[in-house]
Amino acid sequence: MHIELNKISKRYGYQWILRDLDLEILSGSVLGVNGLNGSGKSTLIKILSGFLSPSDGKIKHSLDNKIVKVADVYKSVSWVAPYLSLTDNYTIEEMYKIQAKFKRMKTKSYEEFVDTIDLAAHQNKYIKDFSSGMQQRLQLGLAILSDTPLLLLDEPTSYLDSYAISWYHSLLQKHINGRTVVIASNDAGDLVECEKSIDVLDFK
């Protein structure tokens, strides 16, 4: 997916979070977004996803040289963020089946999926009984293993231990080719796959 942002600005009340952001994200590229906590990284991710409208400026998504309406961007995006939650009273299999109804999955079966995210031993538990790290791993698995042209990762290694961080990077590297990926984080370790990065503090 190709994305163009023209003079994008966003404010909440009287506070401007982003000002006059011009950015082109090429199809198949991997972009890093860094900045301090509260600086606007998540706001930018939400705008890219189509979930949030800018206060000023224009954003254009295109796929295979065809314009994608903002209202339809959700069909082409997978998104992970600490502020997005899973359904507590579902199991992994129930979450997977719901995801597979709306997105084509890269895994051929639920069994392959649960093995890939290394949570087979916990598949009979409800998500509410998972640790925060297990929930994060499930979110990452659902997003990265969805066959979508746009992948948005906001603080992807939040709650992950060193083993899970290694797992995440390995999974991402296997499924990154051909996708437009935006990773927002103030941790340099999260941005190692990025070809270039921007700092949202430059757009205040």
PDB file of N, CA and C in Angstrom, residues 80-173:
ATOM      1  N   VAL A  80      -1.377  -3.422  15.647  1.00  0.00           N
ATOM      2  CA  VAL A  80      -1.091  -3.824  17.031  1.00  0.00           C
ATOM      3  C   VAL A  80      -0.749  -2.572  17.830  1.00  0.00           C
ATOM      4  N   ALA A  81      -1.349  -2.448  19.010  1.00  0.00           N
ATOM      5  CA  ALA A  81      -1.042  -1.315  19.879  1.00  0.00           C
ATOM      6  C   ALA A  81      -1.443  -1.656  21.310  1.00  0.00           C
ATOM      7  N   PRO A  82      -0.765  -1.077  22.309  1.00  0.00           N
ATOM      8  CA  PRO A  82      -1.108  -1.365  23.707  1.00  0.00           C
ATOM      9  C   PRO A  82      -2.529  -0.963  24.072  1.00  0.00           C
ATOM     10  N   TYR A  83      -3.097   0.027  23.358  1.00  0.00           N
ATOM     11  CA  TYR A  83      -4.438   0.509  23.662  1.00  0.00           C
ATOM     12  C   TYR A  83      -5.528  -0.278  22.936  1.00  0.00           C
ATOM     13  N   LEU A  84      -5.149  -1.256  22.116  1.00  0.00           N
ATOM     14  CA  LEU A  84      -6.119  -2.142  21.479  1.00  0.00           C
ATOM     15  C   LEU A  84      -6.218  -3.410  22.306  1.00  0.00           C
ATOM     16  N   SER A  85      -7.414  -3.855  22.566  1.00  0.00           N
ATOM     17  CA  SER A  85      -7.580  -5.003  23.462  1.00  0.00           C
ATOM     18  C   SER A  85      -8.202  -6.190  22.735  1.00  0.00           C
ATOM     19  N   LEU A  86      -7.923  -7.362  23.261  1.00  0.00           N
ATOM     20  CA  LEU A  86      -8.529  -8.599  22.794  1.00  0.00           C
ATOM     21  C   LEU A  86      -9.819  -8.848  23.567  1.00  0.00           C
ATOM     22  N   THR A  87     -10.630  -9.781  23.099  1.00  0.00           N
ATOM     23  CA  THR A  87     -11.870 -10.130  23.787  1.00  0.00           C
ATOM     24  C   THR A  87     -11.552 -11.100  24.915  1.00  0.00           C
ATOM     25  N   ASP A  88     -11.723 -10.658  26.156  1.00  0.00           N
ATOM     26  CA  ASP A  88     -11.255 -11.391  27.330  1.00  0.00           C
ATOM     27  C   ASP A  88     -11.823 -12.802  27.462  1.00  0.00           C
ATOM     28  N   ASN A  89     -13.095 -12.967  27.092  1.00  0.00           N
ATOM     29  CA  ASN A  89     -13.737 -14.263  27.342  1.00  0.00           C
ATOM     30  C   ASN A  89     -13.683 -15.200  26.137  1.00  0.00           C
ATOM     31  N   TYR A  90     -12.731 -14.957  25.242  1.00  0.00           N
ATOM     32  CA  TYR A  90     -12.496 -15.840  24.101  1.00  0.00           C
ATOM     33  C   TYR A  90     -11.226 -16.650  24.341  1.00  0.00           C
ATOM     34  N   THR A  91     -11.132 -17.775  23.653  1.00  0.00           N
ATOM     35  CA  THR A  91      -9.891 -18.546  23.603  1.00  0.00           C
ATOM     36  C   THR A  91      -9.092 -18.106  22.378  1.00  0.00           C
ATOM     37  N   ILE A  92      -7.870 -18.615  22.266  1.00  0.00           N
ATOM     38  CA  ILE A  92      -7.058 -18.311  21.088  1.00  0.00           C
ATOM     39  C   ILE A  92      -7.774 -18.760  19.818  1.00  0.00           C
ATOM     40  N   GLU A  93      -8.348 -19.941  19.838  1.00  0.00           N
ATOM     41  CA  GLU A  93      -9.015 -20.463  18.647  1.00  0.00           C
ATOM     42  C   GLU A  93     -10.194 -19.582  18.236  1.00  0.00           C
ATOM     43  N   GLU A  94     -10.945 -19.107  19.207  1.00  0.00           N
ATOM     44  CA  GLU A  94     -12.083 -18.239  18.888  1.00  0.00           C
ATOM     45  C   GLU A  94     -11.607 -16.919  18.292  1.00  0.00           C
ATOM     46  N   MET A  95     -10.529 -16.356  18.830  1.00  0.00           N
ATOM     47  CA  MET A  95      -9.973 -15.116  18.268  1.00  0.00           C
ATOM     48  C   MET A  95      -9.465 -15.345  16.852  1.00  0.00           C
ATOM     49  N   TYR A  96      -8.801 -16.475  16.653  1.00  0.00           N
ATOM     50  CA  TYR A  96      -8.264 -16.788  15.332  1.00  0.00           C
ATOM     51  C   TYR A  96      -9.385 -16.919  14.305  1.00  0.00           C
ATOM     52  N   LYS A  97     -10.460 -17.617  14.660  1.00  0.00           N
ATOM     53  CA  LYS A  97     -11.562 -17.831  13.717  1.00  0.00           C
ATOM     54  C   LYS A  97     -12.259 -16.522  13.359  1.00  0.00           C
ATOM     55  N   ILE A  98     -12.373 -15.628  14.335  1.00  0.00           N
ATOM     56  CA  ILE A  98     -12.958 -14.314  14.042  1.00  0.00           C
ATOM     57  C   ILE A  98     -12.054 -13.537  13.096  1.00  0.00           C
ATOM     58  N   GLN A  99     -10.750 -13.539  13.381  1.00  0.00           N
ATOM     59  CA  GLN A  99      -9.805 -12.840  12.516  1.00  0.00           C
ATOM     60  C   GLN A  99      -9.849 -13.399  11.100  1.00  0.00           C
ATOM     61  N   ALA A 100      -9.934 -14.721  10.988  1.00  0.00           N
ATOM     62  CA  ALA A 100      -9.914 -15.374   9.670  1.00  0.00           C
ATOM     63  C   ALA A 100     -11.180 -15.101   8.868  1.00  0.00           C
ATOM     64  N   LYS A 101     -12.241 -14.668   9.527  1.00  0.00           N
ATOM     65  CA  LYS A 101     -13.462 -14.301   8.803  1.00  0.00           C
ATOM     66  C   LYS A 101     -13.296 -12.989   8.041  1.00  0.00           C
ATOM     67  N   PHE A 102     -12.419 -12.127   8.562  1.00  0.00           N
ATOM     68  CA  PHE A 102     -12.258 -10.793   7.992  1.00  0.00           C
ATOM     69  C   PHE A 102     -10.945 -10.597   7.235  1.00  0.00           C
ATOM     70  N   LYS A 103      -9.951 -11.409   7.571  1.00  0.00           N
ATOM     71  CA  LYS A 103      -8.643 -11.287   6.920  1.00  0.00           C
ATOM     72  C   LYS A 103      -8.187 -12.667   6.450  1.00  0.00           C
ATOM     73  N   ARG A 104      -7.579 -12.709   5.288  1.00  0.00           N
ATOM     74  CA  ARG A 104      -6.953 -13.956   4.857  1.00  0.00           C
ATOM     75  C   ARG A 104      -5.693 -14.169   5.683  1.00  0.00           C
ATOM     76  N   MET A 105      -5.529 -15.374   6.222  1.00  0.00           N
ATOM     77  CA  MET A 105      -4.402 -15.651   7.097  1.00  0.00           C
ATOM     78  C   MET A 105      -3.254 -16.294   6.335  1.00  0.00           C
ATOM     79  N   LYS A 106      -2.027 -16.029   6.780  1.00  0.00           N
ATOM     80  CA  LYS A 106      -0.848 -16.627   6.170  1.00  0.00           C
ATOM     81  C   LYS A 106      -0.649 -18.070   6.630  1.00  0.00           C
ATOM     82  N   THR A 107      -1.212 -18.404   7.775  1.00  0.00           N
ATOM     83  CA  THR A 107      -1.154 -19.789   8.245  1.00  0.00           C
ATOM     84  C   THR A 107      -2.290 -20.588   7.616  1.00  0.00           C
ATOM     85  N   LYS A 108      -2.044 -21.856   7.360  1.00  0.00           N
ATOM     86  CA  LYS A 108      -3.026 -22.685   6.665  1.00  0.00           C
ATOM     87  C   LYS A 108      -4.101 -23.232   7.582  1.00  0.00           C
ATOM     88  N   SER A 109      -3.866 -23.198   8.893  1.00  0.00           N
ATOM     89  CA  SER A 109      -4.823 -23.756   9.842  1.00  0.00           C
ATOM     90  C   SER A 109      -4.632 -23.110  11.199  1.00  0.00           C
ATOM     91  N   TYR A 110      -5.617 -23.301  12.071  1.00  0.00           N
ATOM     92  CA  TYR A 110      -5.487 -22.825  13.443  1.00  0.00           C
ATOM     93  C   TYR A 110      -4.318 -23.508  14.147  1.00  0.00           C
ATOM     94  N   GLU A 111      -4.156 -24.802  13.905  1.00  0.00           N
ATOM     95  CA  GLU A 111      -3.071 -25.554  14.555  1.00  0.00           C
ATOM     96  C   GLU A 111      -1.710 -24.966  14.195  1.00  0.00           C
ATOM     97  N   GLU A 112      -1.539 -24.608  12.928  1.00  0.00           N
ATOM     98  CA  GLU A 112      -0.275 -23.986  12.513  1.00  0.00           C
ATOM     99  C   GLU A 112      -0.103 -22.627  13.186  1.00  0.00           C
ATOM    100  N   PHE A 113      -1.199 -21.888  13.297  1.00  0.00           N
ATOM    101  CA  PHE A 113      -1.139 -20.562  13.918  1.00  0.00           C
ATOM    102  C   PHE A 113      -0.710 -20.649  15.374  1.00  0.00           C
ATOM    103  N   VAL A 114      -1.368 -21.512  16.144  1.00  0.00           N
ATOM    104  CA  VAL A 114      -1.082 -21.565  17.581  1.00  0.00           C
ATOM    105  C   VAL A 114       0.328 -22.093  17.841  1.00  0.00           C
ATOM    106  N   ASP A 115       0.821 -22.954  16.955  1.00  0.00           N
ATOM    107  CA  ASP A 115       2.208 -23.410  17.082  1.00  0.00           C
ATOM    108  C   ASP A 115       3.176 -22.275  16.752  1.00  0.00           C
ATOM    109  N   THR A 116       2.837 -21.478  15.754  1.00  0.00           N
ATOM    110  CA  THR A 116       3.711 -20.382  15.330  1.00  0.00           C
ATOM    111  C   THR A 116       3.851 -19.325  16.416  1.00  0.00           C
ATOM    112  N   ILE A 117       2.772 -19.058  17.137  1.00  0.00           N
ATOM    113  CA  ILE A 117       2.856 -18.055  18.202  1.00  0.00           C
ATOM    114  C   ILE A 117       3.312 -18.670  19.528  1.00  0.00           C
ATOM    115  N   ASP A 118       3.587 -19.960  19.516  1.00  0.00           N
ATOM    116  CA  ASP A 118       4.163 -20.661  20.665  1.00  0.00           C
ATOM    117  C   ASP A 118       3.275 -20.561  21.908  1.00  0.00           C
ATOM    118  N   LEU A 119       1.949 -20.723  21.681  1.00  0.00           N
ATOM    119  CA  LEU A 119       1.018 -20.680  22.804  1.00  0.00           C
ATOM    120  C   LEU A 119       0.108 -21.911  22.841  1.00  0.00           C
ATOM    121  N   ALA A 120       0.536 -22.992  22.207  1.00  0.00           N
ATOM    122  CA  ALA A 120      -0.294 -24.195  22.151  1.00  0.00           C
ATOM    123  C   ALA A 120      -0.629 -24.718  23.540  1.00  0.00           C
ATOM    124  N   ALA A 121       0.274 -24.558  24.485  1.00  0.00           N
ATOM    125  CA  ALA A 121       0.047 -25.060  25.842  1.00  0.00           C
ATOM    126  C   ALA A 121      -1.046 -24.292  26.574  1.00  0.00           C
ATOM    127  N   HIS A 122      -1.441 -23.137  26.015  1.00  0.00           N
ATOM    128  CA  HIS A 122      -2.419 -22.279  26.685  1.00  0.00           C
ATOM    129  C   HIS A 122      -3.713 -22.128  25.885  1.00  0.00           C
ATOM    130  N   GLN A 123      -3.904 -22.974  24.887  1.00  0.00           N
ATOM    131  CA  GLN A 123      -5.015 -22.743  23.969  1.00  0.00           C
ATOM    132  C   GLN A 123      -6.387 -23.002  24.582  1.00  0.00           C
ATOM    133  N   ASN A 124      -6.461 -23.666  25.708  1.00  0.00           N
ATOM    134  CA  ASN A 124      -7.761 -23.914  26.343  1.00  0.00           C
ATOM    135  C   ASN A 124      -8.107 -22.864  27.398  1.00  0.00           C
ATOM    136  N   LYS A 125      -7.223 -21.927  27.615  1.00  0.00           N
ATOM    137  CA  LYS A 125      -7.479 -20.851  28.571  1.00  0.00           C
ATOM    138  C   LYS A 125      -8.240 -19.717  27.900  1.00  0.00           C
ATOM    139  N   TYR A 126      -8.940 -18.937  28.715  1.00  0.00           N
ATOM    140  CA  TYR A 126      -9.524 -17.698  28.216  1.00  0.00           C
ATOM    141  C   TYR A 126      -8.446 -16.610  28.219  1.00  0.00           C
ATOM    142  N   ILE A 127      -8.582 -15.690  27.290  1.00  0.00           N
ATOM    143  CA  ILE A 127      -7.578 -14.642  27.144  1.00  0.00           C
ATOM    144  C   ILE A 127      -7.446 -13.807  28.421  1.00  0.00           C
ATOM    145  N   LYS A 128      -8.528 -13.668  29.190  1.00  0.00           N
ATOM    146  CA  LYS A 128      -8.471 -12.909  30.432  1.00  0.00           C
ATOM    147  C   LYS A 128      -7.504 -13.524  31.441  1.00  0.00           C
ATOM    148  N   ASP A 129      -7.182 -14.812  31.253  1.00  0.00           N
ATOM    149  CA  ASP A 129      -6.261 -15.494  32.163  1.00  0.00           C
ATOM    150  C   ASP A 129      -4.824 -15.497  31.646  1.00  0.00           C
ATOM    151  N   PHE A 130      -4.590 -14.848  30.509  1.00  0.00           N
ATOM    152  CA  PHE A 130      -3.242 -14.746  29.953  1.00  0.00           C
ATOM    153  C   PHE A 130      -2.463 -13.643  30.666  1.00  0.00           C
ATOM    154  N   SER A 131      -1.156 -13.808  30.710  1.00  0.00           N
ATOM    155  CA  SER A 131      -0.300 -12.707  31.146  1.00  0.00           C
ATOM    156  C   SER A 131      -0.314 -11.625  30.073  1.00  0.00           C
ATOM    157  N   SER A 132       0.158 -10.426  30.425  1.00  0.00           N
ATOM    158  CA  SER A 132       0.205  -9.336  29.443  1.00  0.00           C
ATOM    159  C   SER A 132       1.119  -9.696  28.277  1.00  0.00           C
ATOM    160  N   GLY A 133       2.204 -10.433  28.555  1.00  0.00           N
ATOM    161  CA  GLY A 133       3.112 -10.846  27.486  1.00  0.00           C
ATOM    162  C   GLY A 133       2.478 -11.835  26.529  1.00  0.00           C
ATOM    163  N   MET A 134       1.685 -12.759  27.055  1.00  0.00           N
ATOM    164  CA  MET A 134       0.990 -13.725  26.202  1.00  0.00           C
ATOM    165  C   MET A 134      -0.054 -13.033  25.340  1.00  0.00           C
ATOM    166  N   GLN A 135      -0.765 -12.072  25.911  1.00  0.00           N
ATOM    167  CA  GLN A 135      -1.740 -11.322  25.130  1.00  0.00           C
ATOM    168  C   GLN A 135      -1.058 -10.534  24.022  1.00  0.00           C
ATOM    169  N   GLN A 136       0.099  -9.948  24.329  1.00  0.00           N
ATOM    170  CA  GLN A 136       0.838  -9.200  23.310  1.00  0.00           C
ATOM    171  C   GLN A 136       1.301 -10.123  22.196  1.00  0.00           C
ATOM    172  N   ARG A 137       1.747 -11.315  22.549  1.00  0.00           N
ATOM    173  CA  ARG A 137       2.198 -12.273  21.535  1.00  0.00           C
ATOM    174  C   ARG A 137       1.036 -12.684  20.624  1.00  0.00           C
ATOM    175  N   LEU A 138      -0.143 -12.876  21.214  1.00  0.00           N
ATOM    176  CA  LEU A 138      -1.323 -13.216  20.419  1.00  0.00           C
ATOM    177  C   LEU A 138      -1.690 -12.073  19.480  1.00  0.00           C
ATOM    178  N   GLN A 139      -1.666 -10.838  19.983  1.00  0.00           N
ATOM    179  CA  GLN A 139      -1.954  -9.688  19.122  1.00  0.00           C
ATOM    180  C   GLN A 139      -0.979  -9.608  17.961  1.00  0.00           C
ATOM    181  N   LEU A 140       0.295  -9.778  18.257  1.00  0.00           N
ATOM    182  CA  LEU A 140       1.312  -9.720  17.204  1.00  0.00           C
ATOM    183  C   LEU A 140       1.111 -10.826  16.179  1.00  0.00           C
ATOM    184  N   GLY A 141       0.809 -12.035  16.667  1.00  0.00           N
ATOM    185  CA  GLY A 141       0.576 -13.146  15.755  1.00  0.00           C
ATOM    186  C   GLY A 141      -0.604 -12.900  14.845  1.00  0.00           C
ATOM    187  N   LEU A 142      -1.708 -12.412  15.396  1.00  0.00           N
ATOM    188  CA  LEU A 142      -2.904 -12.141  14.586  1.00  0.00           C
ATOM    189  C   LEU A 142      -2.625 -11.090  13.524  1.00  0.00           C
ATOM    190  N   ALA A 143      -1.834 -10.071  13.865  1.00  0.00           N
ATOM    191  CA  ALA A 143      -1.552  -8.992  12.916  1.00  0.00           C
ATOM    192  C   ALA A 143      -0.530  -9.398  11.856  1.00  0.00           C
ATOM    193  N   ILE A 144       0.602  -9.921  12.297  1.00  0.00           N
ATOM    194  CA  ILE A 144       1.675 -10.244  11.358  1.00  0.00           C
ATOM    195  C   ILE A 144       1.281 -11.387  10.435  1.00  0.00           C
ATOM    196  N   LEU A 145       0.492 -12.329  10.949  1.00  0.00           N
ATOM    197  CA  LEU A 145       0.101 -13.494  10.153  1.00  0.00           C
ATOM    198  C   LEU A 145      -1.199 -13.284   9.386  1.00  0.00           C
ATOM    199  N   SER A 146      -1.748 -12.076   9.427  1.00  0.00           N
ATOM    200  CA  SER A 146      -2.840 -11.711   8.527  1.00  0.00           C
ATOM    201  C   SER A 146      -2.221 -11.240   7.210  1.00  0.00           C
ATOM    202  N   ASP A 147      -2.803 -11.660   6.111  1.00  0.00           N
ATOM    203  CA  ASP A 147      -2.241 -11.337   4.791  1.00  0.00           C
ATOM    204  C   ASP A 147      -2.765  -9.980   4.338  1.00  0.00           C
ATOM    205  N   THR A 148      -2.230  -8.923   4.947  1.00  0.00           N
ATOM    206  CA  THR A 148      -2.666  -7.566   4.655  1.00  0.00           C
ATOM    207  C   THR A 148      -1.508  -6.752   4.081  1.00  0.00           C
ATOM    208  N   PRO A 149      -1.809  -5.803   3.176  1.00  0.00           N
ATOM    209  CA  PRO A 149      -0.744  -4.999   2.581  1.00  0.00           C
ATOM    210  C   PRO A 149      -0.198  -3.907   3.489  1.00  0.00           C
ATOM    211  N   LEU A 150      -0.922  -3.571   4.568  1.00  0.00           N
ATOM    212  CA  LEU A 150      -0.469  -2.538   5.500  1.00  0.00           C
ATOM    213  C   LEU A 150      -0.427  -3.109   6.911  1.00  0.00           C
ATOM    214  N   LEU A 151       0.736  -2.999   7.547  1.00  0.00           N
ATOM    215  CA  LEU A 151       0.937  -3.509   8.901  1.00  0.00           C
ATOM    216  C   LEU A 151       1.415  -2.364   9.785  1.00  0.00           C
ATOM    217  N   LEU A 152       0.648  -2.055  10.830  1.00  0.00           N
ATOM    218  CA  LEU A 152       0.969  -0.973  11.750  1.00  0.00           C
ATOM    219  C   LEU A 152       1.291  -1.557  13.116  1.00  0.00           C
ATOM    220  N   LEU A 153       2.475  -1.264  13.625  1.00  0.00           N
ATOM    221  CA  LEU A 153       2.943  -1.821  14.894  1.00  0.00           C
ATOM    222  C   LEU A 153       3.303  -0.670  15.829  1.00  0.00           C
ATOM    223  N   ASP A 154       2.488  -0.460  16.845  1.00  0.00           N
ATOM    224  CA  ASP A 154       2.694   0.620  17.806  1.00  0.00           C
ATOM    225  C   ASP A 154       3.219   0.007  19.102  1.00  0.00           C
ATOM    226  N   GLU A 155       4.457   0.341  19.468  1.00  0.00           N
ATOM    227  CA  GLU A 155       5.119  -0.237  20.642  1.00  0.00           C
ATOM    228  C   GLU A 155       4.994  -1.761  20.644  1.00  0.00           C
ATOM    229  N   PRO A 156       5.508  -2.425  19.606  1.00  0.00           N
ATOM    230  CA  PRO A 156       5.245  -3.864  19.443  1.00  0.00           C
ATOM    231  C   PRO A 156       5.822  -4.768  20.511  1.00  0.00           C
ATOM    232  N   THR A 157       6.885  -4.344  21.192  1.00  0.00           N
ATOM    233  CA  THR A 157       7.490  -5.238  22.182  1.00  0.00           C
ATOM    234  C   THR A 157       7.079  -4.908  23.618  1.00  0.00           C
ATOM    235  N   SER A 158       6.060  -4.061  23.758  1.00  0.00           N
ATOM    236  CA  SER A 158       5.527  -3.807  25.101  1.00  0.00           C
ATOM    237  C   SER A 158       5.145  -5.129  25.755  1.00  0.00           C
ATOM    238  N   TYR A 159       5.557  -5.328  26.984  1.00  0.00           N
ATOM    239  CA  TYR A 159       5.207  -6.499  27.794  1.00  0.00           C
ATOM    240  C   TYR A 159       5.952  -7.779  27.396  1.00  0.00           C
ATOM    241  N   LEU A 160       6.803  -7.735  26.366  1.00  0.00           N
ATOM    242  CA  LEU A 160       7.497  -8.948  25.941  1.00  0.00           C
ATOM    243  C   LEU A 160       8.811  -9.119  26.695  1.00  0.00           C
ATOM    244  N   ASP A 161       9.128 -10.368  27.062  1.00  0.00           N
ATOM    245  CA  ASP A 161      10.430 -10.653  27.647  1.00  0.00           C
ATOM    246  C   ASP A 161      11.445 -10.862  26.521  1.00  0.00           C
ATOM    247  N   SER A 162      12.694 -11.105  26.879  1.00  0.00           N
ATOM    248  CA  SER A 162      13.758 -11.190  25.867  1.00  0.00           C
ATOM    249  C   SER A 162      13.514 -12.327  24.883  1.00  0.00           C
ATOM    250  N   TYR A 163      12.997 -13.459  25.359  1.00  0.00           N
ATOM    251  CA  TYR A 163      12.701 -14.582  24.466  1.00  0.00           C
ATOM    252  C   TYR A 163      11.621 -14.188  23.471  1.00  0.00           C
ATOM    253  N   ALA A 164      10.547 -13.555  23.951  1.00  0.00           N
ATOM    254  CA  ALA A 164       9.443 -13.178  23.072  1.00  0.00           C
ATOM    255  C   ALA A 164       9.848 -12.080  22.095  1.00  0.00           C
ATOM    256  N   ILE A 165      10.740 -11.192  22.509  1.00  0.00           N
ATOM    257  CA  ILE A 165      11.222 -10.150  21.592  1.00  0.00           C
ATOM    258  C   ILE A 165      11.971 -10.791  20.435  1.00  0.00           C
ATOM    259  N   SER A 166      12.801 -11.777  20.721  1.00  0.00           N
ATOM    260  CA  SER A 166      13.510 -12.499  19.665  1.00  0.00           C
ATOM    261  C   SER A 166      12.519 -13.208  18.735  1.00  0.00           C
ATOM    262  N   TRP A 167      11.499 -13.828  19.313  1.00  0.00           N
ATOM    263  CA  TRP A 167      10.447 -14.488  18.523  1.00  0.00           C
ATOM    264  C   TRP A 167       9.751 -13.483  17.605  1.00  0.00           C
ATOM    265  N   TYR A 168       9.416 -12.314  18.156  1.00  0.00           N
ATOM    266  CA  TYR A 168       8.722 -11.281  17.375  1.00  0.00           C
ATOM    267  C   TYR A 168       9.540 -10.852  16.158  1.00  0.00           C
ATOM    268  N   HIS A 169      10.825 -10.552  16.366  1.00  0.00           N
ATOM    269  CA  HIS A 169      11.656 -10.093  15.247  1.00  0.00           C
ATOM    270  C   HIS A 169      11.779 -11.189  14.180  1.00  0.00           C
ATOM    271  N   SER A 170      11.909 -12.430  14.610  1.00  0.00           N
ATOM    272  CA  SER A 170      11.998 -13.540  13.663  1.00  0.00           C
ATOM    273  C   SER A 170      10.713 -13.661  12.849  1.00  0.00           C
ATOM    274  N   LEU A 171       9.564 -13.573  13.507  1.00  0.00           N
ATOM    275  CA  LEU A 171       8.283 -13.680  12.810  1.00  0.00           C
ATOM    276  C   LEU A 171       8.087 -12.516  11.846  1.00  0.00           C
ATOM    277  N   LEU A 172       8.407 -11.317  12.289  1.00  0.00           N
ATOM    278  CA  LEU A 172       8.242 -10.140  11.431  1.00  0.00           C
ATOM    279  C   LEU A 172       9.116 -10.243  10.194  1.00  0.00           C
ATOM    280  N   GLN A 173      10.364 -10.631  10.367  1.00  0.00           N
ATOM    281  CA  GLN A 173      11.275 -10.717   9.234  1.00  0.00           C
ATOM    282  C   GLN A 173      10.821 -11.746   8.200  1.00  0.00           C
TER     283      GLN A 173
END
